[in-house]
């Protein structure tokens, strides 16, 4: 099994064996790992096969990619050099990216990734590192380059994996949210916050609009980006300054609608998996879910089948996403 939750000594043993690993865990345990063929990001929330949703500061979630990769290389980027991430992608494989939440690189990637040269031409998947929710404001998310032992609060760590002959990487997105039947919302500029919004073409203060219509901000606003539904999650509403803040940027000229509510997350998830993949999920070798899904849908102790992995502060499938599950499949060709 290439995905599992492990104790520190078990992970140390895997690293010493030369395995190629994608790791997620609390900073306190990731700091105790030896150098080796691994990258990691801080988060203490996971979906596991055995226990379902789980929070732990002692355990590490391990995705072992050794058996289907020919070689790996690990690179570090900053907010300026990250624009080359698609050009630098492997010939026949995928890139796995980790970025600390709220860092300059995170904010820059969120806004600019769709404009990077060769965007989407090479599979890119990953997630945004976070912290325990009790540590918000006191601890800073971090990413690790296992090959050097270095830890970073800003920048991006990218593991580039060349696959073995006859293998193909495909990235998928499971988005349970759909556009509701409400107003069409558009914004005049790109960004992580908005004071004003156009509601069916008429300008309004967005915070006042949310309050007047009693919209549930646990549900995202959803846009159709050229055939793909993309969520923008609410971070908070500043009632005093009348500003609405988001976990991912809104883009000008895109039409958003408030999402339909989901009555039963696990049932909706199972239905979406059946629709999108079917019953054969053996090719899924990595996935991650969003911390907002974990919280708002009460996923602690709940299981999501083959879709196990870290619960993150943002998902990356070519670009930054919110309130989705992203996954990597390795198929035979």
mmCIF file of C-alpha atoms in Angstrom, residues 6-328:
data_model
loop_
_atom_site.group_PDB
_atom_site.id
_atom_site.type_symbol
_atom_site.label_atom_id
_atom_site.label_comp_id
_atom_site.label_asym_id
_atom_site.label_seq_id
_atom_site.Cartn_x
_atom_site.Cartn_y
_atom_site.Cartn_z
ATOM 1 C CA UNK A 6 2.923 6.037 10.132
ATOM 2 C CA UNK A 7 4.885 6.583 13.313
ATOM 3 C CA UNK A 8 8.104 8.588 13.242
ATOM 4 C CA UNK A 9 10.426 5.574 13.489
ATOM 5 C CA UNK A 10 8.626 3.814 10.614
ATOM 6 C CA UNK A 11 9.122 6.854 8.370
ATOM 7 C CA UNK A 12 12.771 7.158 9.395
ATOM 8 C CA UNK A 13 13.239 3.520 8.350
ATOM 9 C CA UNK A 14 11.610 4.118 4.933
ATOM 10 C CA UNK A 15 13.891 7.109 4.323
ATOM 11 C CA UNK A 16 16.969 5.085 5.306
ATOM 12 C CA UNK A 17 15.913 2.450 2.747
ATOM 13 C CA UNK A 18 16.087 5.117 0.020
ATOM 14 C CA UNK A 19 12.352 5.231 -0.675
ATOM 15 C CA UNK A 20 10.920 8.270 -2.539
ATOM 16 C CA UNK A 21 8.289 9.836 -0.285
ATOM 17 C CA UNK A 22 5.695 12.624 -0.135
ATOM 18 C CA UNK A 23 5.166 13.460 3.539
ATOM 19 C CA UNK A 24 2.685 15.433 5.642
ATOM 20 C CA UNK A 25 2.890 15.968 9.381
ATOM 21 C CA UNK A 26 3.320 18.371 12.248
ATOM 22 C CA UNK A 27 6.521 20.444 12.207
ATOM 23 C CA UNK A 28 7.704 18.745 15.410
ATOM 24 C CA UNK A 29 7.926 15.310 13.738
ATOM 25 C CA UNK A 30 9.057 16.378 10.261
ATOM 26 C CA UNK A 31 12.051 18.125 11.868
ATOM 27 C CA UNK A 32 13.228 14.775 13.249
ATOM 28 C CA UNK A 33 13.522 13.091 9.852
ATOM 29 C CA UNK A 34 16.912 12.337 8.251
ATOM 30 C CA UNK A 35 17.911 13.578 4.805
ATOM 31 C CA UNK A 36 16.735 11.495 1.900
ATOM 32 C CA UNK A 37 14.459 11.269 -1.116
ATOM 33 C CA UNK A 38 11.480 13.099 0.334
ATOM 34 C CA UNK A 39 9.555 16.359 0.440
ATOM 35 C CA UNK A 40 7.143 17.360 3.179
ATOM 36 C CA UNK A 41 4.752 20.003 4.391
ATOM 37 C CA UNK A 42 3.318 20.869 7.783
ATOM 38 C CA UNK A 43 -0.239 19.799 8.579
ATOM 39 C CA UNK A 44 -1.599 17.663 11.465
ATOM 40 C CA UNK A 45 -4.905 16.695 9.783
ATOM 41 C CA UNK A 46 -5.392 13.601 7.634
ATOM 42 C CA UNK A 47 -7.930 11.283 6.050
ATOM 43 C CA UNK A 48 -6.798 7.704 6.683
ATOM 44 C CA UNK A 49 -8.042 4.338 5.478
ATOM 45 C CA UNK A 50 -8.092 2.912 8.990
ATOM 46 C CA UNK A 51 -9.583 5.753 11.043
ATOM 47 C CA UNK A 52 -11.121 8.153 8.531
ATOM 48 C CA UNK A 53 -10.587 11.802 9.438
ATOM 49 C CA UNK A 54 -7.856 12.153 12.053
ATOM 50 C CA UNK A 55 -5.856 14.874 13.794
ATOM 51 C CA UNK A 56 -2.412 13.986 15.152
ATOM 52 C CA UNK A 57 0.783 15.859 15.999
ATOM 53 C CA UNK A 58 2.755 12.591 16.306
ATOM 54 C CA UNK A 59 1.883 10.686 13.123
ATOM 55 C CA UNK A 60 3.055 11.318 9.539
ATOM 56 C CA UNK A 61 1.083 10.636 6.393
ATOM 57 C CA UNK A 62 3.280 8.867 3.857
ATOM 58 C CA UNK A 63 2.800 8.540 0.104
ATOM 59 C CA UNK A 64 5.464 6.202 -1.279
ATOM 60 C CA UNK A 65 6.033 6.793 -5.017
ATOM 61 C CA UNK A 66 9.108 4.566 -5.367
ATOM 62 C CA UNK A 67 7.554 1.625 -7.172
ATOM 63 C CA UNK A 68 6.282 3.541 -10.202
ATOM 64 C CA UNK A 69 9.000 6.178 -10.586
ATOM 65 C CA UNK A 70 12.210 5.856 -12.568
ATOM 66 C CA UNK A 71 13.888 8.845 -10.911
ATOM 67 C CA UNK A 72 13.111 11.965 -8.885
ATOM 68 C CA UNK A 73 14.695 15.384 -8.474
ATOM 69 C CA UNK A 74 13.838 18.085 -5.945
ATOM 70 C CA UNK A 75 13.978 21.819 -6.664
ATOM 71 C CA UNK A 76 13.281 24.971 -4.702
ATOM 72 C CA UNK A 77 11.517 28.008 -6.205
ATOM 73 C CA UNK A 78 10.569 31.484 -5.038
ATOM 74 C CA UNK A 79 7.614 33.627 -6.117
ATOM 75 C CA UNK A 80 9.538 34.908 -9.139
ATOM 76 C CA UNK A 81 11.191 31.708 -10.384
ATOM 77 C CA UNK A 82 8.051 29.584 -9.878
ATOM 78 C CA UNK A 83 6.785 30.847 -13.249
ATOM 79 C CA UNK A 84 9.104 28.216 -14.791
ATOM 80 C CA UNK A 85 7.512 25.288 -12.978
ATOM 81 C CA UNK A 86 5.688 23.986 -16.064
ATOM 82 C CA UNK A 87 8.659 24.445 -18.376
ATOM 83 C CA UNK A 88 10.786 22.512 -15.876
ATOM 84 C CA UNK A 89 8.296 19.627 -15.663
ATOM 85 C CA UNK A 90 9.489 16.063 -16.317
ATOM 86 C CA UNK A 91 9.385 14.580 -19.809
ATOM 87 C CA UNK A 92 7.209 11.632 -18.779
ATOM 88 C CA UNK A 93 5.869 12.046 -15.280
ATOM 89 C CA UNK A 94 4.497 14.613 -12.867
ATOM 90 C CA UNK A 95 5.560 17.419 -10.541
ATOM 91 C CA UNK A 96 4.521 17.544 -6.880
ATOM 92 C CA UNK A 97 4.479 20.998 -5.264
ATOM 93 C CA UNK A 98 4.331 22.221 -1.661
ATOM 94 C CA UNK A 99 3.909 25.898 -0.662
ATOM 95 C CA UNK A 100 3.484 27.379 2.852
ATOM 96 C CA UNK A 101 0.121 29.052 3.478
ATOM 97 C CA UNK A 102 -0.017 32.871 3.498
ATOM 98 C CA UNK A 103 3.530 33.151 2.152
ATOM 99 C CA UNK A 104 4.386 35.526 -0.687
ATOM 100 C CA UNK A 105 4.855 32.528 -2.970
ATOM 101 C CA UNK A 106 1.383 31.186 -2.080
ATOM 102 C CA UNK A 107 -0.282 34.509 -2.878
ATOM 103 C CA UNK A 108 1.692 34.972 -6.089
ATOM 104 C CA UNK A 109 1.039 31.428 -7.330
ATOM 105 C CA UNK A 110 -2.685 31.759 -6.602
ATOM 106 C CA UNK A 111 -3.071 34.839 -8.789
ATOM 107 C CA UNK A 112 -0.477 34.164 -11.495
ATOM 108 C CA UNK A 113 -0.326 30.397 -12.120
ATOM 109 C CA UNK A 114 -2.825 30.383 -15.019
ATOM 110 C CA UNK A 115 -0.540 32.857 -16.808
ATOM 111 C CA UNK A 116 2.670 30.840 -16.373
ATOM 112 C CA UNK A 117 4.384 29.778 -19.588
ATOM 113 C CA UNK A 118 3.243 26.294 -20.681
ATOM 114 C CA UNK A 119 0.499 26.308 -17.997
ATOM 115 C CA UNK A 120 -1.143 22.903 -17.768
ATOM 116 C CA UNK A 121 1.207 21.263 -20.252
ATOM 117 C CA UNK A 122 2.809 19.065 -17.594
ATOM 118 C CA UNK A 123 0.925 17.431 -14.647
ATOM 119 C CA UNK A 124 1.328 19.512 -11.457
ATOM 120 C CA UNK A 125 -0.309 18.461 -8.189
ATOM 121 C CA UNK A 126 0.286 19.347 -4.542
ATOM 122 C CA UNK A 127 -0.992 21.311 -1.615
ATOM 123 C CA UNK A 128 -0.640 24.306 0.680
ATOM 124 C CA UNK A 129 1.043 23.595 4.027
ATOM 125 C CA UNK A 130 -0.735 24.697 7.196
ATOM 126 C CA UNK A 131 -0.742 24.374 10.974
ATOM 127 C CA UNK A 132 -3.008 23.042 13.705
ATOM 128 C CA UNK A 133 -5.966 25.404 13.955
ATOM 129 C CA UNK A 134 -5.070 26.044 17.604
ATOM 130 C CA UNK A 135 -1.724 27.425 16.366
ATOM 131 C CA UNK A 136 -3.108 29.929 13.841
ATOM 132 C CA UNK A 137 -1.284 33.216 14.295
ATOM 133 C CA UNK A 138 1.448 31.713 16.476
ATOM 134 C CA UNK A 139 3.086 29.124 14.200
ATOM 135 C CA UNK A 140 4.075 29.521 10.547
ATOM 136 C CA UNK A 141 3.452 26.770 7.969
ATOM 137 C CA UNK A 142 6.618 25.220 6.546
ATOM 138 C CA UNK A 143 7.799 23.001 3.699
ATOM 139 C CA UNK A 144 10.804 20.670 3.720
ATOM 140 C CA UNK A 145 13.371 19.649 1.139
ATOM 141 C CA UNK A 146 14.358 16.225 2.422
ATOM 142 C CA UNK A 147 17.327 15.942 0.077
ATOM 143 C CA UNK A 148 19.070 18.868 1.813
ATOM 144 C CA UNK A 149 17.303 18.894 5.180
ATOM 145 C CA UNK A 150 16.300 22.529 4.631
ATOM 146 C CA UNK A 151 13.006 23.944 5.904
ATOM 147 C CA UNK A 152 11.288 27.018 4.419
ATOM 148 C CA UNK A 153 8.546 29.437 5.461
ATOM 149 C CA UNK A 154 8.372 30.929 1.958
ATOM 150 C CA UNK A 155 9.044 29.509 -1.487
ATOM 151 C CA UNK A 156 7.939 26.275 -3.096
ATOM 152 C CA UNK A 157 9.444 22.791 -2.966
ATOM 153 C CA UNK A 158 8.826 20.790 -6.138
ATOM 154 C CA UNK A 159 9.570 17.106 -6.572
ATOM 155 C CA UNK A 160 9.802 16.151 -10.232
ATOM 156 C CA UNK A 161 9.116 12.466 -10.858
ATOM 157 C CA UNK A 162 9.984 10.623 -14.050
ATOM 158 C CA UNK A 163 7.734 7.588 -14.396
ATOM 159 C CA UNK A 164 8.804 4.095 -15.372
ATOM 160 C CA UNK A 165 8.207 3.156 -19.038
ATOM 161 C CA UNK A 166 4.582 2.334 -19.807
ATOM 162 C CA UNK A 167 3.195 4.579 -17.054
ATOM 163 C CA UNK A 168 1.104 7.755 -17.396
ATOM 164 C CA UNK A 169 0.197 10.406 -14.786
ATOM 165 C CA UNK A 170 -3.278 11.952 -14.774
ATOM 166 C CA UNK A 171 -4.586 14.573 -12.349
ATOM 167 C CA UNK A 172 -8.232 14.773 -11.316
ATOM 168 C CA UNK A 173 -10.431 17.081 -9.260
ATOM 169 C CA UNK A 174 -13.456 16.034 -7.213
ATOM 170 C CA UNK A 175 -15.630 19.059 -6.581
ATOM 171 C CA UNK A 176 -18.881 18.351 -4.752
ATOM 172 C CA UNK A 177 -20.123 21.913 -5.076
ATOM 173 C CA UNK A 178 -22.318 23.234 -7.850
ATOM 174 C CA UNK A 179 -23.532 26.703 -8.665
ATOM 175 C CA UNK A 180 -26.801 27.555 -6.978
ATOM 176 C CA UNK A 181 -29.766 29.311 -8.539
ATOM 177 C CA UNK A 182 -28.991 32.710 -7.030
ATOM 178 C CA UNK A 183 -27.517 35.950 -8.319
ATOM 179 C CA UNK A 184 -24.630 36.274 -10.769
ATOM 180 C CA UNK A 185 -21.637 37.816 -8.965
ATOM 181 C CA UNK A 186 -18.722 39.474 -10.781
ATOM 182 C CA UNK A 187 -15.715 41.445 -9.548
ATOM 183 C CA UNK A 188 -13.817 44.362 -11.040
ATOM 184 C CA UNK A 189 -10.322 43.144 -10.090
ATOM 185 C CA UNK A 190 -8.364 39.999 -9.203
ATOM 186 C CA UNK A 191 -7.523 39.373 -5.566
ATOM 187 C CA UNK A 192 -7.997 37.682 -2.212
ATOM 188 C CA UNK A 193 -10.473 40.313 -1.005
ATOM 189 C CA UNK A 194 -13.353 42.348 -2.348
ATOM 190 C CA UNK A 195 -15.153 45.392 -1.041
ATOM 191 C CA UNK A 196 -17.603 45.676 -3.912
ATOM 192 C CA UNK A 197 -19.362 43.204 -6.190
ATOM 193 C CA UNK A 198 -21.570 43.447 -9.236
ATOM 194 C CA UNK A 199 -24.831 41.607 -8.471
ATOM 195 C CA UNK A 200 -26.553 40.801 -11.765
ATOM 196 C CA UNK A 201 -24.688 43.810 -13.157
ATOM 197 C CA UNK A 202 -25.577 46.247 -10.339
ATOM 198 C CA UNK A 203 -22.833 47.418 -7.914
ATOM 199 C CA UNK A 204 -23.172 46.614 -4.214
ATOM 200 C CA UNK A 205 -20.989 46.338 -1.132
ATOM 201 C CA UNK A 206 -20.236 42.620 -0.911
ATOM 202 C CA UNK A 207 -20.222 42.383 2.899
ATOM 203 C CA UNK A 208 -23.603 44.141 3.078
ATOM 204 C CA UNK A 209 -24.953 41.858 0.342
ATOM 205 C CA UNK A 210 -23.893 38.715 2.225
ATOM 206 C CA UNK A 211 -25.479 39.993 5.416
ATOM 207 C CA UNK A 212 -28.723 41.129 3.774
ATOM 208 C CA UNK A 213 -29.203 37.770 2.030
ATOM 209 C CA UNK A 214 -27.973 35.729 5.025
ATOM 210 C CA UNK A 215 -25.705 33.670 2.764
ATOM 211 C CA UNK A 216 -23.892 30.751 4.432
ATOM 212 C CA UNK A 217 -20.194 31.562 4.034
ATOM 213 C CA UNK A 218 -19.285 27.937 4.774
ATOM 214 C CA UNK A 219 -20.374 27.379 1.179
ATOM 215 C CA UNK A 220 -18.045 28.798 -1.494
ATOM 216 C CA UNK A 221 -18.877 30.870 -4.509
ATOM 217 C CA UNK A 222 -18.443 28.752 -7.638
ATOM 218 C CA UNK A 223 -17.319 29.714 -11.134
ATOM 219 C CA UNK A 224 -17.248 27.797 -14.369
ATOM 220 C CA UNK A 225 -13.639 28.216 -15.584
ATOM 221 C CA UNK A 226 -13.814 27.022 -19.166
ATOM 222 C CA UNK A 227 -15.742 23.876 -18.308
ATOM 223 C CA UNK A 228 -14.319 23.202 -14.824
ATOM 224 C CA UNK A 229 -16.184 24.248 -11.671
ATOM 225 C CA UNK A 230 -13.821 26.126 -9.340
ATOM 226 C CA UNK A 231 -14.611 27.143 -5.749
ATOM 227 C CA UNK A 232 -13.593 30.345 -4.006
ATOM 228 C CA UNK A 233 -13.923 29.870 -0.230
ATOM 229 C CA UNK A 234 -14.717 32.610 2.252
ATOM 230 C CA UNK A 235 -12.026 33.359 4.822
ATOM 231 C CA UNK A 236 -14.041 35.997 6.658
ATOM 232 C CA UNK A 237 -16.162 39.135 6.513
ATOM 233 C CA UNK A 238 -14.794 42.311 8.069
ATOM 234 C CA UNK A 239 -17.999 44.016 9.209
ATOM 235 C CA UNK A 240 -16.173 47.178 10.265
ATOM 236 C CA UNK A 241 -14.243 47.757 7.024
ATOM 237 C CA UNK A 242 -16.966 46.140 4.887
ATOM 238 C CA UNK A 243 -14.431 43.867 3.142
ATOM 239 C CA UNK A 244 -14.832 40.185 2.282
ATOM 240 C CA UNK A 245 -11.693 38.017 2.301
ATOM 241 C CA UNK A 246 -11.158 34.722 0.452
ATOM 242 C CA UNK A 247 -8.817 31.712 0.639
ATOM 243 C CA UNK A 248 -8.209 31.883 -3.120
ATOM 244 C CA UNK A 249 -8.394 34.847 -5.468
ATOM 245 C CA UNK A 250 -11.446 35.912 -7.411
ATOM 246 C CA UNK A 251 -10.779 36.947 -10.993
ATOM 247 C CA UNK A 252 -12.331 39.878 -12.819
ATOM 248 C CA UNK A 253 -14.799 39.106 -15.557
ATOM 249 C CA UNK A 254 -15.609 35.621 -14.196
ATOM 250 C CA UNK A 255 -19.238 34.883 -13.279
ATOM 251 C CA UNK A 256 -19.658 33.385 -9.799
ATOM 252 C CA UNK A 257 -22.677 32.005 -7.988
ATOM 253 C CA UNK A 258 -23.141 30.942 -4.371
ATOM 254 C CA UNK A 259 -22.936 27.136 -4.056
ATOM 255 C CA UNK A 260 -25.813 24.787 -3.421
ATOM 256 C CA UNK A 261 -25.691 23.245 0.071
ATOM 257 C CA UNK A 262 -24.629 19.595 0.497
ATOM 258 C CA UNK A 263 -26.840 17.566 2.838
ATOM 259 C CA UNK A 264 -24.569 14.523 3.277
ATOM 260 C CA UNK A 265 -20.898 14.994 2.365
ATOM 261 C CA UNK A 266 -19.859 11.322 2.343
ATOM 262 C CA UNK A 267 -22.880 10.246 0.278
ATOM 263 C CA UNK A 268 -22.279 13.081 -2.196
ATOM 264 C CA UNK A 269 -18.576 12.173 -2.318
ATOM 265 C CA UNK A 270 -19.296 8.505 -3.060
ATOM 266 C CA UNK A 271 -21.741 9.483 -5.808
ATOM 267 C CA UNK A 272 -19.199 11.832 -7.391
ATOM 268 C CA UNK A 273 -16.468 9.165 -7.322
ATOM 269 C CA UNK A 274 -18.788 6.672 -9.014
ATOM 270 C CA UNK A 275 -19.711 9.233 -11.656
ATOM 271 C CA UNK A 276 -16.149 10.370 -12.329
ATOM 272 C CA UNK A 277 -14.000 7.273 -11.814
ATOM 273 C CA UNK A 278 -16.280 4.305 -11.200
ATOM 274 C CA UNK A 279 -15.623 1.524 -8.724
ATOM 275 C CA UNK A 280 -11.994 0.921 -9.745
ATOM 276 C CA UNK A 281 -9.897 3.418 -7.789
ATOM 277 C CA UNK A 282 -6.739 1.276 -7.656
ATOM 278 C CA UNK A 283 -4.870 3.778 -9.846
ATOM 279 C CA UNK A 284 -5.262 6.595 -7.289
ATOM 280 C CA UNK A 285 -1.815 6.951 -5.692
ATOM 281 C CA UNK A 286 -2.210 10.345 -3.989
ATOM 282 C CA UNK A 287 -5.013 12.656 -2.919
ATOM 283 C CA UNK A 288 -5.602 15.528 -0.540
ATOM 284 C CA UNK A 289 -8.744 17.145 0.842
ATOM 285 C CA UNK A 290 -9.449 20.672 2.093
ATOM 286 C CA UNK A 291 -9.469 21.717 5.746
ATOM 287 C CA UNK A 292 -12.780 23.515 5.120
ATOM 288 C CA UNK A 293 -14.414 20.270 3.958
ATOM 289 C CA UNK A 294 -12.964 18.574 7.047
ATOM 290 C CA UNK A 295 -14.449 21.205 9.360
ATOM 291 C CA UNK A 296 -17.747 22.079 7.729
ATOM 292 C CA UNK A 297 -18.657 18.487 6.786
ATOM 293 C CA UNK A 298 -17.445 16.977 10.090
ATOM 294 C CA UNK A 299 -15.069 14.494 8.474
ATOM 295 C CA UNK A 300 -13.367 13.444 11.706
ATOM 296 C CA UNK A 301 -13.644 9.625 11.874
ATOM 297 C CA UNK A 302 -15.434 9.571 8.488
ATOM 298 C CA UNK A 303 -13.946 7.532 5.626
ATOM 299 C CA UNK A 304 -13.646 8.473 1.961
ATOM 300 C CA UNK A 305 -12.567 5.154 0.449
ATOM 301 C CA UNK A 306 -9.334 5.197 -1.533
ATOM 302 C CA UNK A 307 -9.065 8.976 -1.264
ATOM 303 C CA UNK A 308 -6.772 9.311 1.740
ATOM 304 C CA UNK A 309 -4.041 11.829 2.488
ATOM 305 C CA UNK A 310 -3.371 15.196 4.076
ATOM 306 C CA UNK A 311 -6.150 17.676 4.838
ATOM 307 C CA UNK A 312 -4.700 20.937 3.614
ATOM 308 C CA UNK A 313 -4.925 24.721 3.557
ATOM 309 C CA UNK A 314 -5.394 24.598 -0.234
ATOM 310 C CA UNK A 315 -5.208 22.039 -3.016
ATOM 311 C CA UNK A 316 -3.163 22.370 -6.189
ATOM 312 C CA UNK A 317 -4.195 20.734 -9.443
ATOM 313 C CA UNK A 318 -2.380 22.889 -12.004
ATOM 314 C CA UNK A 319 -3.586 25.966 -10.025
ATOM 315 C CA UNK A 320 -4.767 26.755 -6.494
ATOM 316 C CA UNK A 321 -8.165 25.321 -5.533
ATOM 317 C CA UNK A 322 -10.421 25.402 -2.444
ATOM 318 C CA UNK A 323 -12.910 22.971 -0.905
ATOM 319 C CA UNK A 324 -12.053 20.231 -3.408
ATOM 320 C CA UNK A 325 -10.279 16.889 -3.427
ATOM 321 C CA UNK A 326 -7.425 16.616 -5.909
ATOM 322 C CA UNK A 327 -5.927 13.273 -6.845
ATOM 323 C CA UNK A 328 -3.183 11.669 -8.912
#
